[in-house]
CSV table of C-alpha atoms and ligand atoms in Angstrom, one decimal:
chain,number,residue,atom,x,y,z
A,28,UNK,CA,22.9,10.5,-8.1
A,29,UNK,CA,21.3,7.1,-7.6
A,30,UNK,CA,18.2,6.1,-5.8
A,31,UNK,CA,15.6,3.4,-5.8
A,32,UNK,CA,12.5,5.6,-6.4
A,33,UNK,CA,12.6,9.1,-8.0
A,34,UNK,CA,9.4,11.0,-7.0
A,35,UNK,CA,8.5,13.9,-9.3
A,36,UNK,CA,6.4,16.5,-7.5
A,37,UNK,CA,6.3,17.6,-3.8
A,38,UNK,CA,2.6,18.0,-3.4
A,39,UNK,CA,0.8,15.8,-0.9
A,40,UNK,CA,1.1,12.6,-3.1
A,41,UNK,CA,4.8,12.9,-3.7
A,42,UNK,CA,5.7,13.9,-0.1
A,43,UNK,CA,3.4,11.2,1.5
A,44,UNK,CA,4.8,8.6,-0.9
A,45,UNK,CA,8.3,9.6,0.1
A,46,UNK,CA,7.6,9.3,3.8
A,47,UNK,CA,5.8,5.9,3.4
A,48,UNK,CA,8.7,4.5,1.3
A,49,UNK,CA,11.2,5.8,3.8
A,50,UNK,CA,9.4,4.0,6.6
A,51,UNK,CA,9.6,0.8,4.5
A,52,UNK,CA,13.4,1.3,4.1
A,53,UNK,CA,13.2,2.3,0.4
A,54,UNK,CA,15.5,5.0,-0.7
A,55,UNK,CA,13.9,7.9,-2.6
A,56,UNK,CA,14.4,11.5,-3.8
A,57,UNK,CA,11.7,14.1,-4.4
A,58,UNK,CA,12.2,16.5,-7.3
A,59,UNK,CA,9.9,19.6,-7.4
A,60,UNK,CA,9.8,22.4,-9.9
A,61,UNK,CA,8.5,25.1,-7.5
A,62,UNK,CA,9.8,26.4,-4.2
A,63,UNK,CA,8.6,25.0,-0.9
A,64,UNK,CA,6.9,28.3,-0.1
A,65,UNK,CA,5.0,28.2,-3.4
A,66,UNK,CA,3.7,24.7,-2.7
A,67,UNK,CA,2.6,25.8,0.8
A,68,UNK,CA,0.9,28.9,-0.5
A,69,UNK,CA,-1.7,27.0,-2.5
A,70,UNK,CA,-5.0,26.8,-0.6
A,71,UNK,CA,-6.7,23.7,-1.6
A,72,UNK,CA,-8.4,20.7,0.1
A,73,UNK,CA,-9.8,20.8,3.6
A,74,UNK,CA,-11.4,17.4,4.3
A,75,UNK,CA,-9.6,14.2,5.1
A,76,UNK,CA,-11.2,10.8,5.1
A,77,UNK,CA,-10.5,8.6,8.1
A,78,UNK,CA,-8.4,6.3,5.9
A,79,UNK,CA,-6.3,9.3,4.8
A,80,UNK,CA,-5.7,10.1,8.5
A,81,UNK,CA,-4.7,6.5,9.1
A,82,UNK,CA,-2.1,6.7,6.3
A,83,UNK,CA,-0.7,9.9,7.7
A,84,UNK,CA,-0.4,8.1,11.1
A,85,UNK,CA,1.3,5.2,9.4
A,86,UNK,CA,3.7,7.7,7.8
A,87,UNK,CA,4.4,9.1,11.3
A,88,UNK,CA,3.1,12.6,10.6
A,89,UNK,CA,-0.4,12.5,12.2
A,90,UNK,CA,0.4,14.1,15.7
A,91,UNK,CA,-0.5,17.7,14.9
A,92,UNK,CA,-3.5,16.7,12.8
A,93,UNK,CA,-5.0,14.8,15.8
A,94,UNK,CA,-4.3,17.8,18.0
A,95,UNK,CA,-5.5,20.6,15.8
A,96,UNK,CA,-7.8,18.9,13.3
A,97,UNK,CA,-11.6,19.0,13.8
A,98,UNK,CA,-13.5,15.7,13.7
A,99,UNK,CA,-16.8,16.1,11.8
A,100,UNK,CA,-19.6,13.6,12.2
A,101,UNK,CA,-22.0,15.2,9.8
A,102,UNK,CA,-22.6,17.7,6.9
A,103,UNK,CA,-25.6,19.9,6.1
A,104,UNK,CA,-27.4,20.1,2.8
A,105,UNK,CA,-29.2,23.4,2.3
A,106,UNK,CA,-32.0,23.9,-0.2
A,107,UNK,CA,-35.4,25.5,-0.3
A,108,UNK,CA,-34.4,27.9,2.5
A,109,UNK,CA,-33.7,25.1,5.1
A,110,UNK,CA,-30.8,23.0,6.2
A,111,UNK,CA,-30.9,19.2,6.6
A,112,UNK,CA,-28.2,17.3,8.5
A,113,UNK,CA,-26.7,14.1,7.1
A,114,UNK,CA,-25.4,12.2,10.2
A,115,UNK,CA,-22.3,10.6,8.6
A,116,UNK,CA,-21.2,8.8,11.8
A,117,UNK,CA,-24.6,7.2,12.5
A,118,UNK,CA,-25.1,6.2,8.9
A,119,UNK,CA,-21.7,4.6,8.5
A,120,UNK,CA,-21.4,2.7,11.7
A,121,UNK,CA,-19.1,5.2,13.5
A,122,UNK,CA,-16.9,6.7,10.8
A,123,UNK,CA,-16.1,10.4,10.5
A,124,UNK,CA,-14.0,12.9,8.5
A,125,UNK,CA,-11.4,15.4,9.6
A,126,UNK,CA,-11.1,19.1,8.8
A,127,UNK,CA,-7.4,19.7,8.4
A,128,UNK,CA,-6.1,21.8,5.5
A,129,UNK,CA,-3.9,20.4,2.7
A,130,UNK,CA,-1.4,23.2,3.6
A,131,UNK,CA,-1.0,21.7,7.1
A,132,UNK,CA,-0.7,18.2,5.7
A,133,UNK,CA,2.0,19.4,3.3
A,134,UNK,CA,3.7,21.3,6.1
A,135,UNK,CA,3.8,18.3,8.4
A,136,UNK,CA,5.2,16.1,5.6
A,137,UNK,CA,7.9,18.7,4.7
A,138,UNK,CA,8.9,18.9,8.3
A,139,UNK,CA,9.2,15.2,8.7
A,140,UNK,CA,11.2,14.9,5.5
A,141,UNK,CA,13.6,17.6,6.7
A,142,UNK,CA,13.9,16.0,10.1
A,143,UNK,CA,14.9,12.7,8.6
A,144,UNK,CA,17.4,14.4,6.3
A,145,UNK,CA,15.8,13.0,3.1
A,146,UNK,CA,16.8,14.4,-0.3
A,147,UNK,CA,14.4,16.9,-1.8
A,148,UNK,CA,15.2,19.2,-4.7
A,149,UNK,CA,13.1,22.3,-5.0
A,150,UNK,CA,13.1,24.7,-7.9
A,151,UNK,CA,14.3,22.1,-10.3
A,152,UNK,CA,13.9,23.3,-13.9
A,153,UNK,CA,13.2,21.3,-17.1
A,154,UNK,CA,12.5,18.1,-15.3
A,155,UNK,CA,12.4,15.2,-17.8
A,156,UNK,CA,12.0,11.5,-17.4
A,157,UNK,CA,13.8,8.9,-19.6
A,158,UNK,CA,13.9,5.2,-20.3
A,159,UNK,CA,11.0,4.1,-18.1
A,160,UNK,CA,9.8,1.3,-20.4
A,161,UNK,CA,9.8,-2.3,-18.9
A,162,UNK,CA,13.4,-3.6,-18.8
A,163,UNK,CA,15.1,-0.2,-19.1
A,164,UNK,CA,17.0,1.7,-16.4
A,165,UNK,CA,15.0,4.9,-15.8
A,166,UNK,CA,16.7,8.3,-15.4
A,167,UNK,CA,15.4,11.8,-14.4
A,168,UNK,CA,17.2,14.9,-15.5
A,169,UNK,CA,16.7,18.5,-14.4
A,170,UNK,CA,18.6,21.8,-14.2
A,171,UNK,CA,19.3,23.7,-11.1
A,172,UNK,CA,21.5,26.8,-10.7
A,173,UNK,CA,22.6,26.4,-14.3
A,174,UNK,CA,23.9,22.8,-13.8
A,175,UNK,CA,22.2,19.7,-15.4
A,176,UNK,CA,21.7,16.9,-12.9
A,177,UNK,CA,20.9,13.3,-13.6
A,178,UNK,CA,19.3,10.8,-11.2
A,179,UNK,CA,19.5,7.0,-12.0
A,180,UNK,CA,16.7,5.1,-10.4
A,181,UNK,CA,14.7,1.8,-10.5
A,182,UNK,CA,11.2,3.4,-10.6
A,183,UNK,CA,9.8,6.8,-11.2
A,184,UNK,CA,6.6,8.0,-9.4
A,185,UNK,CA,4.8,10.7,-11.3
A,186,UNK,CA,3.2,12.7,-8.5
A,187,UNK,CA,3.5,16.0,-10.5
A,188,UNK,CA,-0.2,17.0,-10.7
A,189,UNK,CA,-2.5,17.5,-13.6
A,190,UNK,CA,-0.1,19.7,-15.6
A,191,UNK,CA,3.0,17.7,-14.8
A,192,UNK,CA,5.6,16.2,-17.1
A,193,UNK,CA,5.1,12.5,-16.3
A,194,UNK,CA,1.7,11.7,-17.9
A,195,UNK,CA,2.7,13.9,-20.8
A,196,UNK,CA,5.8,11.7,-21.4
A,197,UNK,CA,3.8,8.6,-22.0
A,198,UNK,CA,3.4,7.7,-25.7
A,199,UNK,CA,-0.1,8.7,-26.8
A,200,UNK,CA,-1.0,5.2,-28.0
A,201,UNK,CA,-0.3,3.7,-24.5
A,202,UNK,CA,-2.7,5.9,-22.6
A,203,UNK,CA,-6.4,6.6,-22.8
A,204,UNK,CA,-8.0,9.6,-21.1
A,205,UNK,CA,-11.6,10.4,-20.1
A,206,UNK,CA,-12.7,13.9,-19.4
A,207,UNK,CA,-15.7,16.2,-18.5
A,208,UNK,CA,-15.3,19.9,-18.1
A,209,UNK,CA,-18.2,21.6,-16.2
A,210,UNK,CA,-19.6,24.9,-17.4
A,211,UNK,CA,-18.8,26.9,-14.2
A,212,UNK,CA,-16.1,27.4,-11.6
A,213,UNK,CA,-15.7,28.0,-7.8
A,214,UNK,CA,-14.8,31.3,-6.4
A,215,UNK,CA,-13.2,30.7,-3.0
A,216,UNK,CA,-12.1,32.9,-0.2
A,217,UNK,CA,-10.3,32.3,3.1
A,218,UNK,CA,-11.0,34.6,6.0
A,219,UNK,CA,-10.1,34.8,9.7
A,220,UNK,CA,-13.7,34.7,10.9
A,221,UNK,CA,-15.5,32.0,12.8
A,222,UNK,CA,-17.3,29.4,10.6
A,223,UNK,CA,-21.0,30.1,10.2
A,224,UNK,CA,-21.9,26.7,11.5
A,225,UNK,CA,-20.2,23.8,13.3
A,226,UNK,CA,-20.4,21.6,10.2
A,227,UNK,CA,-20.0,22.1,6.4
A,228,UNK,CA,-23.0,23.5,4.6
A,229,UNK,CA,-23.5,22.4,0.9
A,230,UNK,CA,-26.1,24.7,-0.6
A,231,UNK,CA,-28.2,24.2,-3.7
A,232,UNK,CA,-29.7,27.6,-4.6
A,233,UNK,CA,-31.3,29.1,-7.7
A,234,UNK,CA,-28.5,31.6,-7.9
A,235,UNK,CA,-25.9,28.8,-7.8
A,236,UNK,CA,-24.1,26.4,-5.5
A,237,UNK,CA,-22.4,27.6,-2.3
A,238,UNK,CA,-20.2,25.8,0.3
A,239,UNK,CA,-19.3,26.9,3.8
A,240,UNK,CA,-16.2,25.1,5.0
A,241,UNK,CA,-13.5,25.9,7.5
A,242,UNK,CA,-9.9,25.4,8.5
A,243,UNK,CA,-10.2,26.0,12.2
A,244,UNK,CA,-12.7,27.5,14.8
A,245,UNK,CA,-11.3,30.9,13.7
A,246,UNK,CA,-10.7,30.5,10.0
A,247,UNK,CA,-13.4,29.9,7.4
A,248,UNK,CA,-13.2,28.7,3.8
A,249,UNK,CA,-16.2,29.7,1.6
A,250,UNK,CA,-17.0,29.1,-2.0
A,251,UNK,CA,-19.7,30.2,-4.5
A,252,UNK,CA,-20.3,28.8,-8.0
A,253,UNK,CA,-19.2,31.4,-10.5
A,254,UNK,CA,-19.1,31.6,-14.3
A,255,UNK,CA,-16.1,30.3,-16.2
A,256,UNK,CA,-15.1,33.7,-17.5
A,257,UNK,CA,-15.4,35.4,-14.2
A,258,UNK,CA,-12.2,37.1,-12.7
A,259,UNK,CA,-11.2,37.4,-9.1
A,260,UNK,CA,-10.7,41.1,-9.7
A,261,UNK,CA,-14.5,41.4,-10.4
A,262,UNK,CA,-15.2,40.2,-6.9
A,263,UNK,CA,-14.7,42.6,-4.0
A,264,UNK,CA,-14.9,41.0,-0.5
A,265,UNK,CA,-18.3,42.8,-0.1
A,266,UNK,CA,-19.7,41.3,-3.3
A,267,UNK,CA,-18.6,37.9,-2.3
A,268,UNK,CA,-20.2,38.1,1.2
A,269,UNK,CA,-23.4,39.4,-0.3
A,270,UNK,CA,-23.6,36.6,-2.8
A,271,UNK,CA,-22.8,33.9,-0.3
A,272,UNK,CA,-25.4,35.3,2.1
A,273,UNK,CA,-28.1,35.1,-0.6
A,274,UNK,CA,-27.4,31.5,-1.2
A,275,UNK,CA,-27.8,30.4,2.4
A,276,UNK,CA,-30.9,29.8,4.6
A,277,UNK,CA,-32.1,32.8,6.6
A,278,UNK,CA,-30.6,31.6,9.9
A,279,UNK,CA,-27.1,31.0,8.4
A,280,UNK,CA,-27.3,34.3,6.4
A,281,UNK,CA,-28.0,36.1,9.6
A,282,UNK,CA,-25.2,34.4,11.6
A,283,UNK,CA,-22.6,34.8,8.9
A,284,UNK,CA,-19.6,36.7,10.2
A,285,UNK,CA,-17.7,38.6,7.5
A,286,UNK,CA,-14.2,40.0,7.4
A,287,UNK,CA,-11.3,40.8,5.0
A,288,UNK,CA,-10.3,37.9,2.8
A,289,UNK,CA,-6.7,36.6,3.1
A,290,UNK,CA,-6.9,34.6,-0.1
A,291,UNK,CA,-9.3,34.6,-3.1
A,292,UNK,CA,-9.2,32.5,-6.2
A,293,UNK,CA,-11.2,30.8,-8.9
A,294,UNK,CA,-10.9,27.1,-9.7
A,295,UNK,CA,-12.5,25.5,-12.8
A,296,UNK,CA,-14.3,22.1,-12.2
A,297,UNK,CA,-13.2,19.1,-14.1
A,298,UNK,CA,-13.5,15.3,-14.1
A,299,UNK,CA,-10.5,13.4,-15.7
A,300,UNK,CA,-9.1,9.9,-15.6
A,301,UNK,CA,-6.0,8.5,-17.4
A,302,UNK,CA,-5.8,4.8,-17.9
A,303,UNK,CA,-3.6,2.8,-17.0
A,304,UNK,CA,-1.6,4.3,-14.2
A,305,UNK,CA,1.6,2.2,-14.8
A,306,UNK,CA,3.9,2.2,-17.8
A,307,UNK,CA,6.8,-0.1,-17.3
A,308,UNK,CA,8.8,1.5,-14.5
A,309,UNK,CA,6.7,4.7,-14.3
A,310,UNK,CA,3.7,5.0,-11.9
A,311,UNK,CA,1.3,7.9,-11.9
A,312,UNK,CA,-0.4,8.9,-8.7
A,313,UNK,CA,-2.8,11.6,-7.5
A,314,UNK,CA,-3.8,14.5,-9.8
A,315,UNK,CA,-1.2,13.4,-12.4
A,316,UNK,CA,-3.6,10.5,-13.2
A,317,UNK,CA,-7.0,11.9,-12.3
A,318,UNK,CA,-9.0,15.0,-11.3
A,319,UNK,CA,-12.4,15.3,-9.6
A,320,UNK,CA,-14.5,18.4,-9.1
A,321,UNK,CA,-14.0,19.4,-5.5
A,322,UNK,CA,-17.7,19.0,-4.6
A,323,UNK,CA,-17.2,15.5,-3.0
A,324,UNK,CA,-13.9,16.5,-1.3
A,325,UNK,CA,-12.2,13.5,-2.9
A,326,UNK,CA,-9.1,14.8,-4.7
A,327,UNK,CA,-6.5,14.8,-1.9
A,328,UNK,CA,-8.0,11.6,-0.5
A,329,UNK,CA,-7.7,9.8,-3.8
A,330,UNK,CA,-4.1,11.0,-4.0
A,331,UNK,CA,-3.5,9.5,-0.6
A,332,UNK,CA,-5.1,6.2,-1.5
A,333,UNK,CA,-3.0,5.9,-4.7
A,334,UNK,CA,0.2,6.3,-2.7
A,335,UNK,CA,-1.1,4.0,0.0
A,336,UNK,CA,-1.4,1.2,-2.7
A,337,UNK,CA,1.9,2.2,-4.4
A,338,UNK,CA,4.0,2.3,-1.2
A,339,UNK,CA,2.7,-1.2,-0.2
A,340,UNK,CA,3.3,-2.5,-3.7
A,341,UNK,CA,6.9,-1.2,-3.7
A,342,UNK,CA,7.5,-2.6,-0.2
A,343,UNK,CA,6.3,-6.0,-1.3
A,344,UNK,CA,8.6,-5.8,-4.4
A,345,UNK,CA,11.7,-4.8,-2.4
A,346,UNK,CA,11.1,-6.6,0.9
A,347,UNK,CA,8.9,-9.4,-0.1
A,348,UNK,CA,10.4,-10.1,-3.5
A,349,UNK,CA,6.9,-10.1,-5.2
A,350,UNK,CA,5.8,-8.0,-8.1
A,351,UNK,CA,2.1,-8.8,-7.7
A,352,UNK,CA,1.4,-5.5,-6.0
A,353,UNK,CA,3.0,-3.4,-8.7
A,354,UNK,CA,1.4,-5.5,-11.4
A,355,UNK,CA,-2.0,-4.9,-9.9
A,356,UNK,CA,-1.4,-1.2,-8.9
A,357,UNK,CA,-3.2,0.4,-11.8
A,358,UNK,CA,-6.3,-1.9,-11.7
A,359,UNK,CA,-6.7,-1.6,-7.9
A,360,UNK,CA,-6.4,2.2,-7.9
A,361,UNK,CA,-8.7,2.7,-10.9
A,362,UNK,CA,-11.5,0.7,-9.2
A,363,UNK,CA,-11.5,3.1,-6.3
A,364,UNK,CA,-10.9,6.2,-8.5
A,365,UNK,CA,-13.9,5.5,-10.8
A,366,UNK,CA,-16.2,5.2,-7.7
A,367,UNK,CA,-14.9,8.5,-6.4
A,368,UNK,CA,-15.3,10.1,-9.9
A,369,UNK,CA,-18.9,8.9,-10.0
A,370,UNK,CA,-19.6,10.3,-6.5
A,371,UNK,CA,-17.9,13.7,-7.3
A,372,UNK,CA,-19.8,14.0,-10.6
A,373,UNK,CA,-23.1,13.1,-8.9
A,374,UNK,CA,-22.6,15.6,-6.0
A,375,UNK,CA,-21.7,18.2,-8.6
A,376,UNK,CA,-24.7,17.5,-10.7
A,377,UNK,CA,-27.0,17.5,-7.7
A,378,UNK,CA,-25.9,20.8,-6.2
A,379,UNK,CA,-24.9,23.2,-9.0
A,380,UNK,CA,-27.0,25.4,-11.3
A,381,UNK,CA,-26.4,24.1,-14.8
A,382,UNK,CA,-27.0,26.8,-17.5
A,383,UNK,CA,-28.7,24.3,-19.9
A,384,UNK,CA,-30.8,22.3,-17.4
A,385,UNK,CA,-33.8,24.6,-17.2
A,386,UNK,CA,-36.7,24.4,-14.8
A,387,UNK,CA,-37.2,20.7,-15.3
A,388,UNK,CA,-33.5,20.1,-14.3
A,389,UNK,CA,-34.0,22.2,-11.1
A,390,UNK,CA,-37.1,20.2,-10.2
A,391,UNK,CA,-35.2,17.0,-10.6
A,392,UNK,CA,-32.4,18.3,-8.3
A,393,UNK,CA,-35.0,19.3,-5.7
A,394,UNK,CA,-36.8,16.0,-5.8
A,395,UNK,CA,-33.5,14.1,-5.4
A,396,UNK,CA,-32.4,16.3,-2.5
A,397,UNK,CA,-35.8,15.8,-0.8
A,398,UNK,CA,-35.5,12.1,-1.3
A,399,UNK,CA,-31.9,12.0,0.0
A,400,UNK,CA,-32.8,13.8,3.3
A,401,UNK,CA,-35.9,11.7,3.9
A,402,UNK,CA,-34.7,8.3,3.0
A,403,UNK,CA,-32.2,6.3,5.1
A,404,UNK,CA,-31.1,4.4,2.0
A,405,UNK,CA,-30.5,7.7,0.1
A,406,UNK,CA,-28.6,9.4,2.9
A,407,UNK,CA,-26.6,6.3,3.7
A,408,UNK,CA,-25.3,6.1,0.1
A,409,UNK,CA,-24.2,9.7,0.3
A,410,UNK,CA,-22.6,9.2,3.8
A,411,UNK,CA,-20.6,6.0,2.9
A,412,UNK,CA,-19.1,7.7,-0.1
A,413,UNK,CA,-18.4,11.0,1.7
A,414,UNK,CA,-16.5,9.3,4.5
A,415,UNK,CA,-14.6,7.2,1.9
A,416,UNK,CA,-15.0,3.7,0.5
A,417,UNK,CA,-12.9,0.9,1.9
A,418,UNK,CA,-9.5,-0.1,0.5
A,419,UNK,CA,-9.0,-3.3,-1.3
A,420,UNK,CA,-6.5,-5.7,0.3
B,785,LIG,P1,-0.5,18.6,-6.6
B,785,LIG,O1,-1.0,19.1,-5.3
B,785,LIG,O2,-0.9,19.4,-7.8
B,785,LIG,O3,1.1,18.5,-6.6
B,785,LIG,C1,1.9,18.3,-7.7
B,785,LIG,C2,3.2,18.9,-7.5
B,785,LIG,O4,4.0,18.6,-8.7
B,785,LIG,C3,4.7,19.8,-9.0
B,785,LIG,N1,5.1,19.7,-10.5
B,785,LIG,C4,6.3,19.3,-10.9
B,785,LIG,N2,7.4,19.0,-10.3
B,785,LIG,C5,8.5,18.7,-11.0
B,785,LIG,N3,8.5,18.7,-12.4
B,785,LIG,C6,7.4,19.0,-13.1
B,785,LIG,N4,7.4,19.0,-14.4
B,785,LIG,C7,6.3,19.4,-12.3
B,785,LIG,N5,5.0,19.7,-12.7
B,785,LIG,C8,4.3,19.9,-11.6
B,785,LIG,C9,3.8,20.9,-8.7
B,785,LIG,O5,4.5,22.1,-8.6
B,785,LIG,C10,3.2,20.4,-7.4
B,785,LIG,O6,3.9,20.9,-6.3
B,785,LIG,O7,-0.9,17.1,-6.8
B,785,LIG,P2,-1.1,15.9,-5.8
B,785,LIG,O8,0.2,15.8,-4.9
B,785,LIG,O9,-1.4,14.7,-6.6
B,785,LIG,O10,-2.3,16.3,-4.8
B,785,LIG,C11,-3.6,16.4,-5.3
B,785,LIG,C12,-4.4,17.5,-4.5
B,785,LIG,O11,-3.6,18.6,-4.4
B,785,LIG,C13,-5.7,17.7,-5.0
B,785,LIG,O12,-6.4,16.5,-5.5
B,785,LIG,C14,-6.7,18.4,-4.0
B,785,LIG,O13,-6.2,19.7,-3.7
B,785,LIG,C15,-8.1,18.5,-4.6
B,785,LIG,N6,-9.0,19.3,-3.7
B,785,LIG,C16,-9.6,18.6,-2.6
B,785,LIG,N7,-9.3,17.4,-2.3
B,785,LIG,C17,-9.9,16.8,-1.2
B,785,LIG,O14,-9.6,15.6,-1.0
B,785,LIG,N8,-10.7,17.4,-0.4
B,785,LIG,C18,-11.0,18.7,-0.6
B,785,LIG,O15,-11.7,19.3,0.3
B,785,LIG,C19,-10.5,19.4,-1.8
B,785,LIG,N9,-10.8,20.6,-2.0
B,785,LIG,C20,-9.3,20.6,-4.0
B,785,LIG,C21,-10.3,21.3,-3.1
B,785,LIG,C22,-8.8,21.3,-5.1
B,785,LIG,C23,-9.1,22.6,-5.3
B,785,LIG,N10,-8.5,23.2,-6.4
B,785,LIG,C24,-8.0,24.5,-6.4
B,785,LIG,C25,-8.1,22.4,-7.6
B,785,LIG,C26,-10.6,22.6,-3.3
B,785,LIG,C27,-10.1,23.2,-4.4
B,785,LIG,C28,-10.5,24.6,-4.7
B,786,LIG,C1,-12.5,23.0,1.6
B,786,LIG,O1,-12.6,23.2,2.8
B,786,LIG,O2,-11.7,23.6,0.9
B,786,LIG,C2,-13.5,22.1,0.9
B,786,LIG,C3,-14.3,21.3,1.7
B,786,LIG,C4,-15.2,20.4,1.1
B,786,LIG,C5,-15.3,20.3,-0.3
B,786,LIG,C6,-14.4,21.1,-1.1
B,786,LIG,C7,-13.5,21.9,-0.5
B,786,LIG,O3,-16.2,19.5,-0.8
């Protein structure tokens, strides 16, 4: 097999890149180690920045999102038993975010890929990348149904997530990584009950952080901070609802509608960046290159902005005969990534209970929260980061 760009991974970054490259007339193949159903079964992100929505439109997959997604113009911060609204739209000159699940984004991208008849290999085993150094001709090999396949390509896009093979294939001396692991996780549940409020509630509570999010007017997504060694089996639905209720203000606690969970999982929290993001003819994008704790809702949005830059850079290379875009890819992405890393780390530090911070740490959090909700400068800084920082030309 031969193609221009071999994309490893069929998560949101791989599928969106495939669609954007297709629109630019660039041939590509997507190679994924799991089944399509497995990829669709992972409940993850729920909040899209406006610029992510614009990219989905550009890729021609935004119709259902505009029909079914929920436009949100604010979020609520809950502390000291009361909620305080941050008016995202007023503070950012008219911008908003969209509630539309990662599962739905992935579904729409898979449908579009199928409709265009583009090549996607699911359940590829032992995926390996070869000869991606500058000046080489890259190849990807994998096994499927007992047969070894080889794809010759001009570029490889490593969209294979945090545990993927692409970043791991880069020689150790060519890459530098930065990491912070947080001393807690998030226990999340999905339930077919109406959301407790119209907007998301981010709660700082002495028992730990809680987040009330949603997927639709009938489906809620809720999280509580839990300890790292906690197990899903330790949490009955009852126990989850009781804990969530305790971490909300009295009105929300009273209004909370409970029901059986349809998904329950624990996610650790991590900040991670790999530099650079290009190695000769290999580009890393999305979670393959960086991880943020979910508190700022930035992971999927960063994946989208990486592939936005990468698709434009490759289009310039193939159609405009300029390598400037691919040469500047890493530097441009990383500037936006580090700002999102900073925001996600800050939101995480502001809202969670840290085992070693003590009473002084809790007072500092409370003072900062008080400042944020009473200062236009403070809440504007939160709002402009939450809706998403601008792209560089
Ligand atoms: P993914 O989604 O991990 O997809 C990578 C794909 O690559 C495949 N793969 C391989 N394929 C072939 N060969 C190999 N050797 C391979 N190794 C792996 C995998 O099977 C997979 O299909 O990465 P991608 O595409 O970069 O997308 C990133 C996002 O999924 C991630 O950043 C977000 O989900 C993060 N995130 C959130 N982001 C937001 O923007 N807003 C949110 O509200 C938000 N909430 C969240 C989140 C992540 C969470 N968890 C569980 C980590 C909430 C949670 C709880
Ligand atoms: C979600 O709906 O899953 C979600 C929303 C906001 C976040 C993180 C996760 O900050």
